[in-house]
């Protein structure tokens, strides 16, 4: 397995090194994230040069993953600083593709995926968070700027759904602890958070981001529900797909924001988490459904 992973990582790392050279050339000053990415790629190259056949596959993939996390973070910050210019969706998709490479390689190299994974749960969470948050930031910027009118076909509904999927997937890599009468916890509030699958502030932010993205889905795509309902002809498969997606936006958003409000006003009530926007969106979901 080591040789298989090493060959796969070497090819990806060579491409990443070319990308890194372009980014460093375009940077006005030395950037710490690009410096760290270069160090990871150098360490990876050294491991592959020394003993490719016996190198630890997880170490190889971890170094490559860290390199692209740092490189893409630099590129994401540039997009944010530029407020996601009009043609930036293609760039966003490109970064998402790069951030998908470690998991793809891990799956292709893993002979027994049900028993063994080359990527730790925390790393997988990070990769899904970064992809979902990137799409969230894109939509946050362009919905504020463009305010898509109802019926504008160009609204990238599939990309919105992908962002929601990435963030929800974050919650699937670690099994929440089970609260029971037979187990004593020193900090019951922390135990309740862990039972909800919330291990960090990032998980909470992901919940709020999902709720907002579902809100945008209904706000900018919800008109399609009414249009399809008014048609006399039987719905085709595409119509049914749109209908289901719109229902999913509401049901997923409502479920996740109710959890968010419950946690923020329960276990985290003294931690300063604001629920005003979450409640406003929940009201929107209720009005939409009725």
PDB file of C-alpha atoms in Angstrom:
ATOM      1  CA  UNK A   1       0.000   0.000   0.000  1.00  0.00           C
ATOM      2  CA  UNK A   2       2.841   2.404   0.843  1.00  0.00           C
ATOM      3  CA  UNK A   3       4.156   2.356  -2.725  1.00  0.00           C
ATOM      4  CA  UNK A   4       0.656   2.900  -4.165  1.00  0.00           C
ATOM      5  CA  UNK A   5       0.024   5.887  -1.927  1.00  0.00           C
ATOM      6  CA  UNK A   6       3.522   7.244  -2.502  1.00  0.00           C
ATOM      7  CA  UNK A   7       3.085   7.191  -6.288  1.00  0.00           C
ATOM      8  CA  UNK A   8      -0.300   8.837  -6.039  1.00  0.00           C
ATOM      9  CA  UNK A   9       0.898  11.497  -3.622  1.00  0.00           C
ATOM     10  CA  UNK A  10       4.058  12.173  -5.658  1.00  0.00           C
ATOM     11  CA  UNK A  11       2.005  13.007  -8.738  1.00  0.00           C
ATOM     12  CA  UNK A  12      -0.325  15.291  -6.816  1.00  0.00           C
ATOM     13  CA  UNK A  13       2.553  16.903  -4.941  1.00  0.00           C
ATOM     14  CA  UNK A  14       4.386  17.728  -8.167  1.00  0.00           C
ATOM     15  CA  UNK A  15       1.308  19.508  -9.451  1.00  0.00           C
ATOM     16  CA  UNK A  16       0.887  21.264  -6.102  1.00  0.00           C
ATOM     17  CA  UNK A  17       4.497  22.449  -6.230  1.00  0.00           C
ATOM     18  CA  UNK A  18       3.849  24.120  -9.590  1.00  0.00           C
ATOM     19  CA  UNK A  19       0.755  25.776  -8.186  1.00  0.00           C
ATOM     20  CA  UNK A  20       2.725  26.918  -5.162  1.00  0.00           C
ATOM     21  CA  UNK A  21       5.399  28.568  -7.316  1.00  0.00           C
ATOM     22  CA  UNK A  22       2.737  30.584  -9.122  1.00  0.00           C
ATOM     23  CA  UNK A  23       1.119  31.653  -5.850  1.00  0.00           C
ATOM     24  CA  UNK A  24       4.426  32.682  -4.283  1.00  0.00           C
ATOM     25  CA  UNK A  25       5.309  34.641  -7.400  1.00  0.00           C
ATOM     26  CA  UNK A  26       2.001  36.518  -7.250  1.00  0.00           C
ATOM     27  CA  UNK A  27       2.214  37.266  -3.495  1.00  0.00           C
ATOM     28  CA  UNK A  28       3.400  40.769  -2.684  1.00  0.00           C
ATOM     29  CA  UNK A  29       5.171  39.585   0.481  1.00  0.00           C
ATOM     30  CA  UNK A  30       6.149  36.149   1.848  1.00  0.00           C
ATOM     31  CA  UNK A  31       2.994  34.493   3.121  1.00  0.00           C
ATOM     32  CA  UNK A  32       3.186  32.183   6.186  1.00  0.00           C
ATOM     33  CA  UNK A  33       0.652  29.743   4.762  1.00  0.00           C
ATOM     34  CA  UNK A  34       2.592  29.379   1.523  1.00  0.00           C
ATOM     35  CA  UNK A  35       5.830  28.973   3.475  1.00  0.00           C
ATOM     36  CA  UNK A  36       4.264  26.203   5.544  1.00  0.00           C
ATOM     37  CA  UNK A  37       2.874  24.537   2.407  1.00  0.00           C
ATOM     38  CA  UNK A  38       6.370  24.538   0.910  1.00  0.00           C
ATOM     39  CA  UNK A  39       7.784  22.934   4.064  1.00  0.00           C
ATOM     40  CA  UNK A  40       5.159  20.172   3.946  1.00  0.00           C
ATOM     41  CA  UNK A  41       5.882  19.436   0.283  1.00  0.00           C
ATOM     42  CA  UNK A  42       9.627  19.348   0.975  1.00  0.00           C
ATOM     43  CA  UNK A  43       9.119  16.905   3.851  1.00  0.00           C
ATOM     44  CA  UNK A  44       6.892  14.776   1.636  1.00  0.00           C
ATOM     45  CA  UNK A  45       9.498  14.698  -1.122  1.00  0.00           C
ATOM     46  CA  UNK A  46      12.177  13.672   1.376  1.00  0.00           C
ATOM     47  CA  UNK A  47      10.072  10.765   2.656  1.00  0.00           C
ATOM     48  CA  UNK A  48       9.373   9.506  -0.842  1.00  0.00           C
ATOM     49  CA  UNK A  49      13.052   9.815  -1.803  1.00  0.00           C
ATOM     50  CA  UNK A  50      14.370   7.988   1.276  1.00  0.00           C
ATOM     51  CA  UNK A  51      12.196   4.879   1.290  1.00  0.00           C
ATOM     52  CA  UNK A  52       9.115   4.987  -0.871  1.00  0.00           C
ATOM     53  CA  UNK A  53       8.318   1.298  -0.374  1.00  0.00           C
ATOM     54  CA  UNK A  54       8.199   1.461   3.423  1.00  0.00           C
ATOM     55  CA  UNK A  55       6.994   5.008   4.084  1.00  0.00           C
ATOM     56  CA  UNK A  56       3.905   5.278   6.275  1.00  0.00           C
ATOM     57  CA  UNK A  57       0.958   5.927   3.894  1.00  0.00           C
ATOM     58  CA  UNK A  58      -0.888   7.996   6.497  1.00  0.00           C
ATOM     59  CA  UNK A  59       2.159  10.252   6.996  1.00  0.00           C
ATOM     60  CA  UNK A  60       2.514  10.806   3.264  1.00  0.00           C
ATOM     61  CA  UNK A  61      -1.140  11.705   2.842  1.00  0.00           C
ATOM     62  CA  UNK A  62      -1.119  13.884   5.961  1.00  0.00           C
ATOM     63  CA  UNK A  63       1.777  15.977   4.623  1.00  0.00           C
ATOM     64  CA  UNK A  64       0.103  16.427   1.253  1.00  0.00           C
ATOM     65  CA  UNK A  65      -3.209  17.314   2.892  1.00  0.00           C
ATOM     66  CA  UNK A  66      -1.570  19.920   5.126  1.00  0.00           C
ATOM     67  CA  UNK A  67       0.149  21.457   2.092  1.00  0.00           C
ATOM     68  CA  UNK A  68      -3.051  21.908   0.117  1.00  0.00           C
ATOM     69  CA  UNK A  69      -4.987  23.116   3.162  1.00  0.00           C
ATOM     70  CA  UNK A  70      -2.432  25.907   3.544  1.00  0.00           C
ATOM     71  CA  UNK A  71      -2.233  26.722  -0.164  1.00  0.00           C
ATOM     72  CA  UNK A  72      -5.971  26.850  -0.685  1.00  0.00           C
ATOM     73  CA  UNK A  73      -6.414  28.901   2.476  1.00  0.00           C
ATOM     74  CA  UNK A  74      -4.165  31.548   0.932  1.00  0.00           C
ATOM     75  CA  UNK A  75      -6.271  31.475  -2.240  1.00  0.00           C
ATOM     76  CA  UNK A  76      -9.539  31.605  -0.296  1.00  0.00           C
ATOM     77  CA  UNK A  77      -8.371  34.672   1.619  1.00  0.00           C
ATOM     78  CA  UNK A  78      -7.625  36.379  -1.688  1.00  0.00           C
ATOM     79  CA  UNK A  79     -11.161  35.665  -2.910  1.00  0.00           C
ATOM     80  CA  UNK A  80     -12.618  37.017   0.347  1.00  0.00           C
ATOM     81  CA  UNK A  81     -10.469  40.156   0.172  1.00  0.00           C
ATOM     82  CA  UNK A  82     -11.692  40.732  -3.387  1.00  0.00           C
ATOM     83  CA  UNK A  83     -15.307  40.072  -2.301  1.00  0.00           C
ATOM     84  CA  UNK A  84     -15.686  37.160  -4.740  1.00  0.00           C
ATOM     85  CA  UNK A  85     -15.695  38.921  -8.128  1.00  0.00           C
ATOM     86  CA  UNK A  86     -18.328  37.974 -10.669  1.00  0.00           C
ATOM     87  CA  UNK A  87     -16.387  35.140 -12.309  1.00  0.00           C
ATOM     88  CA  UNK A  88     -15.188  33.569  -9.054  1.00  0.00           C
ATOM     89  CA  UNK A  89     -17.538  30.552  -8.930  1.00  0.00           C
ATOM     90  CA  UNK A  90     -15.260  28.640 -11.296  1.00  0.00           C
ATOM     91  CA  UNK A  91     -12.307  29.407  -9.013  1.00  0.00           C
ATOM     92  CA  UNK A  92     -14.326  28.228  -6.012  1.00  0.00           C
ATOM     93  CA  UNK A  93     -15.055  24.943  -7.792  1.00  0.00           C
ATOM     94  CA  UNK A  94     -11.379  24.567  -8.638  1.00  0.00           C
ATOM     95  CA  UNK A  95     -10.392  24.925  -4.969  1.00  0.00           C
ATOM     96  CA  UNK A  96     -13.090  22.446  -3.943  1.00  0.00           C
ATOM     97  CA  UNK A  97     -11.671  19.962  -6.448  1.00  0.00           C
ATOM     98  CA  UNK A  98      -8.189  20.374  -4.952  1.00  0.00           C
ATOM     99  CA  UNK A  99      -9.552  19.932  -1.426  1.00  0.00           C
ATOM    100  CA  UNK A 100     -11.261  16.704  -2.533  1.00  0.00           C
ATOM    101  CA  UNK A 101      -8.023  15.050  -3.698  1.00  0.00           C
ATOM    102  CA  UNK A 102      -6.800  13.647  -0.335  1.00  0.00           C
ATOM    103  CA  UNK A 103     -10.040  11.781   0.318  1.00  0.00           C
ATOM    104  CA  UNK A 104     -10.192  10.469  -3.255  1.00  0.00           C
ATOM    105  CA  UNK A 105      -6.631   9.136  -2.998  1.00  0.00           C
ATOM    106  CA  UNK A 106      -7.333   7.648   0.435  1.00  0.00           C
ATOM    107  CA  UNK A 107     -10.365   5.779  -0.898  1.00  0.00           C
ATOM    108  CA  UNK A 108      -8.552   4.550  -3.999  1.00  0.00           C
ATOM    109  CA  UNK A 109      -5.597   3.295  -1.937  1.00  0.00           C
ATOM    110  CA  UNK A 110      -7.574   1.712   0.886  1.00  0.00           C
ATOM    111  CA  UNK A 111      -7.973  -2.047   0.483  1.00  0.00           C
ATOM    112  CA  UNK A 112     -10.359  -2.367   3.425  1.00  0.00           C
ATOM    113  CA  UNK A 113     -12.165   0.984   3.835  1.00  0.00           C
ATOM    114  CA  UNK A 114     -14.597  -0.408   6.387  1.00  0.00           C
ATOM    115  CA  UNK A 115     -11.729  -1.278   8.729  1.00  0.00           C
ATOM    116  CA  UNK A 116      -8.995   1.226   8.058  1.00  0.00           C
ATOM    117  CA  UNK A 117      -8.742   4.781   6.850  1.00  0.00           C
ATOM    118  CA  UNK A 118      -5.675   6.772   5.861  1.00  0.00           C
ATOM    119  CA  UNK A 119      -7.204  10.039   7.049  1.00  0.00           C
ATOM    120  CA  UNK A 120      -8.117  10.826  10.643  1.00  0.00           C
ATOM    121  CA  UNK A 121     -11.676  11.923  11.444  1.00  0.00           C
ATOM    122  CA  UNK A 122     -10.496  15.432  12.365  1.00  0.00           C
ATOM    123  CA  UNK A 123      -8.757  15.803   8.995  1.00  0.00           C
ATOM    124  CA  UNK A 124     -11.848  14.656   7.093  1.00  0.00           C
ATOM    125  CA  UNK A 125     -13.950  17.100   9.102  1.00  0.00           C
ATOM    126  CA  UNK A 126     -11.561  19.882   8.199  1.00  0.00           C
ATOM    127  CA  UNK A 127     -11.661  19.044   4.478  1.00  0.00           C
ATOM    128  CA  UNK A 128     -15.463  19.049   4.448  1.00  0.00           C
ATOM    129  CA  UNK A 129     -15.619  22.211   6.551  1.00  0.00           C
ATOM    130  CA  UNK A 130     -13.280  24.060   4.215  1.00  0.00           C
ATOM    131  CA  UNK A 131     -15.296  23.110   1.123  1.00  0.00           C
ATOM    132  CA  UNK A 132     -18.651  23.893   2.699  1.00  0.00           C
ATOM    133  CA  UNK A 133     -17.478  27.155   4.272  1.00  0.00           C
ATOM    134  CA  UNK A 134     -15.947  28.271   0.974  1.00  0.00           C
ATOM    135  CA  UNK A 135     -19.280  27.845  -0.802  1.00  0.00           C
ATOM    136  CA  UNK A 136     -21.037  29.552   2.099  1.00  0.00           C
ATOM    137  CA  UNK A 137     -18.728  32.571   1.831  1.00  0.00           C
ATOM    138  CA  UNK A 138     -19.255  32.703  -1.931  1.00  0.00           C
ATOM    139  CA  UNK A 139     -23.037  32.705  -1.595  1.00  0.00           C
ATOM    140  CA  UNK A 140     -22.944  35.137   1.325  1.00  0.00           C
ATOM    141  CA  UNK A 141     -21.020  37.605  -0.813  1.00  0.00           C
ATOM    142  CA  UNK A 142     -22.947  37.286  -4.063  1.00  0.00           C
ATOM    143  CA  UNK A 143     -26.436  37.193  -2.534  1.00  0.00           C
ATOM    144  CA  UNK A 144     -25.667  40.434  -0.732  1.00  0.00           C
ATOM    145  CA  UNK A 145     -24.322  41.975  -3.911  1.00  0.00           C
ATOM    146  CA  UNK A 146     -26.570  40.602  -6.634  1.00  0.00           C
ATOM    147  CA  UNK A 147     -29.823  39.862  -4.819  1.00  0.00           C
ATOM    148  CA  UNK A 148     -31.002  37.371  -7.422  1.00  0.00           C
ATOM    149  CA  UNK A 149     -34.536  38.217  -8.584  1.00  0.00           C
ATOM    150  CA  UNK A 150     -37.145  35.484  -8.487  1.00  0.00           C
ATOM    151  CA  UNK A 151     -37.011  33.410 -11.630  1.00  0.00           C
ATOM    152  CA  UNK A 152     -33.390  34.130 -12.510  1.00  0.00           C
ATOM    153  CA  UNK A 153     -32.291  30.790 -13.929  1.00  0.00           C
ATOM    154  CA  UNK A 154     -28.612  31.481 -13.364  1.00  0.00           C
ATOM    155  CA  UNK A 155     -28.855  30.888  -9.604  1.00  0.00           C
ATOM    156  CA  UNK A 156     -26.419  27.998  -8.975  1.00  0.00           C
ATOM    157  CA  UNK A 157     -28.775  25.810  -6.957  1.00  0.00           C
ATOM    158  CA  UNK A 158     -26.648  22.667  -7.262  1.00  0.00           C
ATOM    159  CA  UNK A 159     -23.595  24.420  -5.823  1.00  0.00           C
ATOM    160  CA  UNK A 160     -25.709  25.599  -2.897  1.00  0.00           C
ATOM    161  CA  UNK A 161     -26.845  22.010  -2.306  1.00  0.00           C
ATOM    162  CA  UNK A 162     -23.224  20.835  -2.484  1.00  0.00           C
ATOM    163  CA  UNK A 163     -22.245  23.357   0.191  1.00  0.00           C
ATOM    164  CA  UNK A 164     -25.002  22.099   2.471  1.00  0.00           C
ATOM    165  CA  UNK A 165     -23.894  18.502   1.863  1.00  0.00           C
ATOM    166  CA  UNK A 166     -20.259  19.274   2.719  1.00  0.00           C
ATOM    167  CA  UNK A 167     -21.175  20.902   6.024  1.00  0.00           C
ATOM    168  CA  UNK A 168     -23.635  18.196   7.050  1.00  0.00           C
ATOM    169  CA  UNK A 169     -21.045  15.520   6.214  1.00  0.00           C
ATOM    170  CA  UNK A 170     -18.781  17.039   8.888  1.00  0.00           C
ATOM    171  CA  UNK A 171     -21.018  15.551  11.554  1.00  0.00           C
ATOM    172  CA  UNK A 172     -20.689  11.950  10.333  1.00  0.00           C
ATOM    173  CA  UNK A 173     -17.055  11.099  11.036  1.00  0.00           C
ATOM    174  CA  UNK A 174     -17.223  10.803  14.820  1.00  0.00           C
ATOM    175  CA  UNK A 175     -19.868   8.928  16.754  1.00  0.00           C
ATOM    176  CA  UNK A 176     -21.605  11.193  19.310  1.00  0.00           C
ATOM    177  CA  UNK A 177     -21.290   9.977  22.876  1.00  0.00           C
ATOM    178  CA  UNK A 178     -24.354   8.390  24.420  1.00  0.00           C
ATOM    179  CA  UNK A 179     -25.722   9.906  27.622  1.00  0.00           C
ATOM    180  CA  UNK A 180     -26.991   7.304  30.036  1.00  0.00           C
ATOM    181  CA  UNK A 181     -27.888   7.001  33.702  1.00  0.00           C
ATOM    182  CA  UNK A 182     -25.021   4.597  34.233  1.00  0.00           C
ATOM    183  CA  UNK A 183     -22.283   7.049  33.198  1.00  0.00           C
ATOM    184  CA  UNK A 184     -21.141  10.040  35.252  1.00  0.00           C
ATOM    185  CA  UNK A 185     -19.834  13.153  33.506  1.00  0.00           C
ATOM    186  CA  UNK A 186     -17.914  15.854  35.352  1.00  0.00           C
ATOM    187  CA  UNK A 187     -19.232  18.524  32.980  1.00  0.00           C
ATOM    188  CA  UNK A 188     -22.791  17.703  31.908  1.00  0.00           C
ATOM    189  CA  UNK A 189     -23.007  20.680  29.521  1.00  0.00           C
ATOM    190  CA  UNK A 190     -19.935  19.484  27.613  1.00  0.00           C
ATOM    191  CA  UNK A 191     -21.342  15.959  27.592  1.00  0.00           C
ATOM    192  CA  UNK A 192     -24.581  17.250  26.057  1.00  0.00           C
ATOM    193  CA  UNK A 193     -22.639  19.031  23.316  1.00  0.00           C
ATOM    194  CA  UNK A 194     -20.678  15.880  22.512  1.00  0.00           C
ATOM    195  CA  UNK A 195     -23.918  13.882  22.417  1.00  0.00           C
ATOM    196  CA  UNK A 196     -25.102  16.306  19.709  1.00  0.00           C
ATOM    197  CA  UNK A 197     -21.919  15.697  17.699  1.00  0.00           C
ATOM    198  CA  UNK A 198     -20.622  19.203  18.474  1.00  0.00           C
ATOM    199  CA  UNK A 199     -16.894  19.011  19.194  1.00  0.00           C
ATOM    200  CA  UNK A 200     -15.859  22.610  18.470  1.00  0.00           C
ATOM    201  CA  UNK A 201     -17.028  26.114  17.581  1.00  0.00           C
ATOM    202  CA  UNK A 202     -16.587  25.077  13.954  1.00  0.00           C
ATOM    203  CA  UNK A 203     -19.377  22.522  14.291  1.00  0.00           C
ATOM    204  CA  UNK A 204     -21.692  25.220  15.633  1.00  0.00           C
ATOM    205  CA  UNK A 205     -20.779  27.577  12.806  1.00  0.00           C
ATOM    206  CA  UNK A 206     -21.440  24.772  10.328  1.00  0.00           C
ATOM    207  CA  UNK A 207     -24.965  24.400  11.727  1.00  0.00           C
ATOM    208  CA  UNK A 208     -25.680  28.111  11.299  1.00  0.00           C
ATOM    209  CA  UNK A 209     -24.139  28.125   7.819  1.00  0.00           C
ATOM    210  CA  UNK A 210     -26.360  25.214   6.748  1.00  0.00           C
ATOM    211  CA  UNK A 211     -29.427  27.072   8.026  1.00  0.00           C
ATOM    212  CA  UNK A 212     -28.501  30.206   6.099  1.00  0.00           C
ATOM    213  CA  UNK A 213     -27.779  28.283   2.908  1.00  0.00           C
ATOM    214  CA  UNK A 214     -31.137  26.538   3.163  1.00  0.00           C
ATOM    215  CA  UNK A 215     -32.720  29.970   3.590  1.00  0.00           C
ATOM    216  CA  UNK A 216     -31.033  31.203   0.401  1.00  0.00           C
ATOM    217  CA  UNK A 217     -32.187  28.057  -1.364  1.00  0.00           C
ATOM    218  CA  UNK A 218     -35.818  28.762  -0.527  1.00  0.00           C
ATOM    219  CA  UNK A 219     -35.551  32.508  -1.079  1.00  0.00           C
ATOM    220  CA  UNK A 220     -34.040  32.238  -4.547  1.00  0.00           C
ATOM    221  CA  UNK A 221     -35.440  28.886  -5.703  1.00  0.00           C
ATOM    222  CA  UNK A 222     -38.705  28.657  -3.777  1.00  0.00           C
ATOM    223  CA  UNK A 223     -40.619  30.413  -6.559  1.00  0.00           C
ATOM    224  CA  UNK A 224     -40.069  27.289  -8.662  1.00  0.00           C
ATOM    225  CA  UNK A 225     -42.361  25.393  -6.308  1.00  0.00           C
ATOM    226  CA  UNK A 226     -45.235  27.711  -7.058  1.00  0.00           C
ATOM    227  CA  UNK A 227     -44.525  27.719 -10.792  1.00  0.00           C
ATOM    228  CA  UNK A 228     -44.533  23.903 -10.979  1.00  0.00           C
ATOM    229  CA  UNK A 229     -47.701  23.667  -8.864  1.00  0.00           C
ATOM    230  CA  UNK A 230     -49.516  25.921 -11.330  1.00  0.00           C
ATOM    231  CA  UNK A 231     -48.704  23.725 -14.331  1.00  0.00           C
ATOM    232  CA  UNK A 232     -51.544  21.617 -15.671  1.00  0.00           C
ATOM    233  CA  UNK A 233     -49.290  19.051 -17.337  1.00  0.00           C
ATOM    234  CA  UNK A 234     -47.918  16.153 -15.251  1.00  0.00           C
ATOM    235  CA  UNK A 235     -44.567  16.851 -13.604  1.00  0.00           C
ATOM    236  CA  UNK A 236     -41.523  15.316 -15.229  1.00  0.00           C
ATOM    237  CA  UNK A 237     -38.499  13.952 -13.356  1.00  0.00           C
ATOM    238  CA  UNK A 238     -36.775  17.340 -13.384  1.00  0.00           C
ATOM    239  CA  UNK A 239     -39.817  19.015 -11.846  1.00  0.00           C
ATOM    240  CA  UNK A 240     -39.915  16.357  -9.119  1.00  0.00           C
ATOM    241  CA  UNK A 241     -36.212  16.864  -8.447  1.00  0.00           C
ATOM    242  CA  UNK A 242     -36.688  20.618  -8.039  1.00  0.00           C
ATOM    243  CA  UNK A 243     -39.682  20.070  -5.757  1.00  0.00           C
ATOM    244  CA  UNK A 244     -37.752  17.638  -3.563  1.00  0.00           C
ATOM    245  CA  UNK A 245     -34.753  19.956  -3.347  1.00  0.00           C
ATOM    246  CA  UNK A 246     -36.954  22.849  -2.226  1.00  0.00           C
ATOM    247  CA  UNK A 247     -38.601  20.671   0.429  1.00  0.00           C
ATOM    248  CA  UNK A 248     -35.162  19.505   1.557  1.00  0.00           C
ATOM    249  CA  UNK A 249     -33.973  23.103   1.944  1.00  0.00           C
ATOM    250  CA  UNK A 250     -36.804  23.777   4.373  1.00  0.00           C
ATOM    251  CA  UNK A 251     -36.702  20.492   6.284  1.00  0.00           C
ATOM    252  CA  UNK A 252     -32.918  20.387   6.642  1.00  0.00           C
ATOM    253  CA  UNK A 253     -32.674  24.065   7.546  1.00  0.00           C
ATOM    254  CA  UNK A 254     -35.457  23.846  10.098  1.00  0.00           C
ATOM    255  CA  UNK A 255     -34.020  20.763  11.755  1.00  0.00           C
ATOM    256  CA  UNK A 256     -30.456  22.063  12.021  1.00  0.00           C
ATOM    257  CA  UNK A 257     -31.422  25.544  13.223  1.00  0.00           C
ATOM    258  CA  UNK A 258     -33.686  24.137  15.920  1.00  0.00           C
ATOM    259  CA  UNK A 259     -30.689  22.159  17.176  1.00  0.00           C
ATOM    260  CA  UNK A 260     -28.523  25.270  16.965  1.00  0.00           C
ATOM    261  CA  UNK A 261     -30.969  27.379  18.988  1.00  0.00           C
ATOM    262  CA  UNK A 262     -31.451  24.605  21.543  1.00  0.00           C
ATOM    263  CA  UNK A 263     -27.699  24.258  22.106  1.00  0.00           C
ATOM    264  CA  UNK A 264     -26.954  27.995  22.152  1.00  0.00           C
ATOM    265  CA  UNK A 265     -29.760  28.735  24.599  1.00  0.00           C
ATOM    266  CA  UNK A 266     -29.061  25.613  26.621  1.00  0.00           C
ATOM    267  CA  UNK A 267     -25.565  24.290  27.232  1.00  0.00           C
ATOM    268  CA  UNK A 268     -23.951  27.433  25.748  1.00  0.00           C
ATOM    269  CA  UNK A 269     -26.330  30.066  27.063  1.00  0.00           C
ATOM    270  CA  UNK A 270     -23.522  31.944  28.840  1.00  0.00           C
ATOM    271  CA  UNK A 271     -21.075  31.763  25.927  1.00  0.00           C
ATOM    272  CA  UNK A 272     -22.442  34.628  23.824  1.00  0.00           C
ATOM    273  CA  UNK A 273     -23.783  32.685  20.831  1.00  0.00           C
ATOM    274  CA  UNK A 274     -26.478  34.754  19.114  1.00  0.00           C
ATOM    275  CA  UNK A 275     -29.698  33.080  17.974  1.00  0.00           C
ATOM    276  CA  UNK A 276     -31.540  36.111  16.557  1.00  0.00           C
ATOM    277  CA  UNK A 277     -30.806  35.351  12.904  1.00  0.00           C
ATOM    278  CA  UNK A 278     -31.498  31.646  13.394  1.00  0.00           C
ATOM    279  CA  UNK A 279     -34.951  32.443  14.809  1.00  0.00           C
ATOM    280  CA  UNK A 280     -35.655  34.873  11.969  1.00  0.00           C
ATOM    281  CA  UNK A 281     -34.854  32.156   9.434  1.00  0.00           C
ATOM    282  CA  UNK A 282     -37.001  29.634  11.309  1.00  0.00           C
ATOM    283  CA  UNK A 283     -39.909  32.084  11.058  1.00  0.00           C
ATOM    284  CA  UNK A 284     -39.256  32.303   7.309  1.00  0.00           C
ATOM    285  CA  UNK A 285     -39.350  28.496   7.029  1.00  0.00           C
ATOM    286  CA  UNK A 286     -42.651  28.373   8.932  1.00  0.00           C
ATOM    287  CA  UNK A 287     -44.235  31.066   6.773  1.00  0.00           C
ATOM    288  CA  UNK A 288     -42.984  29.366   3.619  1.00  0.00           C
ATOM    289  CA  UNK A 289     -44.494  26.025   4.636  1.00  0.00           C
ATOM    290  CA  UNK A 290     -47.824  27.630   5.482  1.00  0.00           C
TER     291      UNK A 290
END
